[in-house]
Amino acid sequence: MATDLDLFLYPNENGFIGKIALNTTGNVAIDKTLLTESKISTIVILDRSGSMGNSVPRFVNEILPGIFKSLGYNKNDTIILITFDSTPNLYKIPANQLSKFSIKCQGQTFMATGISTLTKFIRNDLPKDCHSLRLLTISDGEVQDPANVQTEAAQLASLIKNEFTINSQAVRLFTSSSQPDTKAVSSLLQLNNVSNVNLLDLQTSLTNIEIIATIASLFSNDSLNKHAILKSDETILKSTPWQTTMNNTLSLFPGENLFWLSKIPTGNLIVGETNVKIHLKEGLTVDTYENLLKTKIEYYINQLKILKIVNTNESKNEIKDMMSYFQNMESSLLTNQDDVKILLNDSSLRARLQYLKTSIIRKKKSFVMRMSQIANDDKVSQLNSAQQADYLRAVDNTSKNARGLARRAVTQGLDFNEILRKEVRIMAEHIHELQDINDNDHLVSFFSQDTTLGGIRTVCQLVTDNMLDDIDANDILRMINIVGVGCSGPIGEFPDPMTWRVNEIYVGCYVSLSDVLTAFMQSQGRSLQAPAINKDITNVIPIIEDERIAKFLQKYAPSLLEYTCSIGMRRLLADVPMTAGYTICAGVWKLIEDLNINKSEIHLKTFNEVVKTYEIVVGNYFQHIMPYIKQQQNNQLSYYIANNGTTNMISPFIKLYRENDTAKLEQIPKILRALYTYEIWQAIRRQYKNRDDSDQIAQKMLDQLIGLDLNKYKTSLQPSFEVEPSLNEIQFHDQIHTDELYLDELLKTVYYVDYITLLSKYISAVINNNIDSMKNIPTIDEKFICEELQINYDLKSFKFYNVFQALVYTSKASRVDSDNEVMKMIDLVDEQAAKKVVQDYIRKRFENQYATDLALKGRAERTELATILVQSILQATDHNQVVQFMREGLTRGKIQLAIANSSSLGFIELKNKLLDLNENVPRRLDIIKIFLLGRDYKQNDEPVWNNGNVLFTPDLRQFENIFNTLGFDGEWAKIKEEYMKRNLHVYRDGFNRHGHGNTKPSYWAYGYMTLQMYKDTISPEEFQEYCKIHHDCCGVSSFSSLLT
């Protein structure tokens, strides 16, 4: 055996990176122990569409033979030529016969079928021992099936990318001034896994020699024809770290090879006949990691560019997997750097600024940063073909020109980085406006030991130090240091920030969200905790003591506070208005709850500061509510505040106390009752609103709440055919049977509603600068709450009526009349009025149930009476009795029923039994005659039923069969003749769109559903006459063969 090969293993996040150098010396004996001859399949995918013109035979007959000769192909080596135009074709041509192959341009540019042909060839016809592919794609125009191209290419990539060694290259051929399709040819470039891809732009004006040399250079050093195979006893090898499957073999090529292993090999590793010796190396640093990957960096960057151009879901997922690996790896290595650790151990703003400077220097050197800029550049997919080709070939996509190329192609969408950079620049221009502010007595973060003003000045320093363009929005948000009180709260999407709530406020714990983010980075993923109590701080309620600072931020950097609070609420940047306002609002609401049981100085001070900050930040956002606060006309209805809840009414409360208008302040109890109604509705609605069967769930909840049992308390009906009492004589059940346990369960979901009554008290104290008066506000109890609400009955009953309203008036439309600015529900200030509403509802439900039962009884009575009537007709003993029953019907009690026409109850039963010879019907033929003709043929042809008209029926044969079976053929002939005279549909004046009218009736007017049925019923002579009249309608022409 030859000398062992050395495999160096470097520990990484999920296993090891392996490096092995394969040095071929040119010594045949040594090469033989390492390298293996491998089969290569060479495939040319050629655009054959009409726009290619003479370039098609030129490439096939002249250029391709020259390329393969230059690459050393044997004359009998088979070349797979796949052409695409309107239809695809696949040719297997020996290299020495290409020059004689007859081919010309044709059709349109449909590339997808060409790719599907390639897929079928690889799957079905490629030799099983061939694992190396050379692909060359040539096209000159924009494809006409771009979506299908991407779909087919994605399927092909998933099939072969990790199973074959592939050198895929492409040529954009310029046969005219139009741009070849970059995205289409790039869809095949993504298959390349051995070298950098090259998207060549070639003019047809170049000589054959120039084109041959250029294309041949793309394949000349790929070593696909002779490479080594690394074999392992274990399935632990993969060529890329994001590859999902492991292998026990791996292709190696001359030079340095990198690959990934899931663990240290414990079995044999060999290359050809040579053993592999393992050397375990120390952990990687940023520098050694980048040095290790230096031979692969350009390849990965090149792959990213291709995948961005392709822009399919599959390519996006591959980009995501690539970047996830590299970013996690670099992040892990960076946090272990000694200089970074030193910087991060100092939590001051000065240290953060220095850390940013160091990070910027590192990022500029980092290949992962270059890759991230490509991966995150979503504008690339919107470039045109020429721009995409330039983007693909750009040497360094981190340059301003490359970024500007994509940016110019897109004119819409938010760029959070640019928004915040712009605001920081504007702040820096006006920072002198804050120079007179002394922040010595401002809140100081326990973590950064700095104030909000200090954070603003530090961020502005980024402009002075010329660092702003090199940092992103997250860096800025880690620096701004808007100090407030720490808290915990849910992290979620919160498209409506009004729904966000605080779980716990850590009063006295002053910190900034910038600190929370920085601490998370310092600790490698652990939350910053509040001192002493050791509870996680997830968000911060901003407190800005000096109005000048708040106005400064609003004027020059309105997005800074919003984006900061968005990170706190969502952990992502989102441009959702009022995120800051509702964050502070949630703080006010939670502090009201805390103050109920703890009126310490620090609680009172914090509440005072948060309310004043809220007033400044929110400004006049809720001014539109103020006009509603007045003496409203209908005092019986709930107070109209435009369907706003507690969070939206905090600002109006502040304005009410600022205005100090007695008439308006008198409306506060009504407002509080309206807020109770709103908050309970919202809490109850959350239990069913996102369900498909929400209406049914709400109904069941309501029935359980009020103990509604429609079976137990329903009003009984009288026996069949007995008269029911009038509605005003019936006392329907209207008693409330409250399920107290269920009510308690529902009220637990809205436990916070009682704190509404404290809002006005505490806000009044803040606005009047009377903080000490807050100490005298009592802890809420039923007596206090009822007094604030101005209700004269017990609180639980008040809440019960609110829950009742929430389950009856489930939608906003059922609760609010926005056009007239009134509510549709009563104010629950009066218990008797509230009770009456519930009882009226219960009574109405039982009344409706009674009406339903009554309708069912009536239907059953009519059905029963119809059956009796049918039997009476069928069993009649003489003609007059038949006529009487058919004309007058029967009466039982108040129910009168007659079979008046074919739509009447009993008609079908009567008809079916008349046609059923098994039924005993004494006067069957007599009844049928009246049934068909509608008149009393024995009494002057007087009408009996069906208004004296004949029965309109599509098929008389079933009646004819009865007469024939019973031996009354002659009688049937008379009835039929009479029937045909009378059975005629009466048309409106003139003719209809089919050309039929009273002077030219159709077969349908005679009572027949189809022409065939009409023909079968009448004589041949009659049908022939009909066909003459209706020769151009009724489908008569299809019956022409019947007339001969």
PDB file of C-alpha atoms in Angstrom, residues 2-3 23-35:
ATOM      1  CA  ALA A   2       1.030   3.591  -0.583  1.00  0.00           C
ATOM      2  CA  THR A   3       1.708   6.122   2.163  1.00  0.00           C
ATOM      3  CA  ASN A  23      -1.804  15.370  -4.334  1.00  0.00           C
ATOM      4  CA  THR A  24      -1.315  13.634  -7.647  1.00  0.00           C
ATOM      5  CA  THR A  25       2.326  13.632  -8.627  1.00  0.00           C
ATOM      6  CA  GLY A  26       2.016  12.435 -12.191  1.00  0.00           C
ATOM      7  CA  ASN A  27       3.505   9.114 -11.127  1.00  0.00           C
ATOM      8  CA  VAL A  28       1.243   6.530 -12.759  1.00  0.00           C
ATOM      9  CA  ALA A  29       1.752   3.974  -9.992  1.00  0.00           C
ATOM     10  CA  ILE A  30       0.791   6.416  -7.254  1.00  0.00           C
ATOM     11  CA  ASP A  31      -2.107   7.836  -9.236  1.00  0.00           C
ATOM     12  CA  LYS A  32      -3.460   4.354  -9.738  1.00  0.00           C
ATOM     13  CA  THR A  33      -3.707   3.717  -5.995  1.00  0.00           C
ATOM     14  CA  LEU A  34      -5.754   6.897  -5.512  1.00  0.00           C
ATOM     15  CA  LEU A  35      -7.609   7.887  -8.648  1.00  0.00           C
TER      16      LEU A  35
END
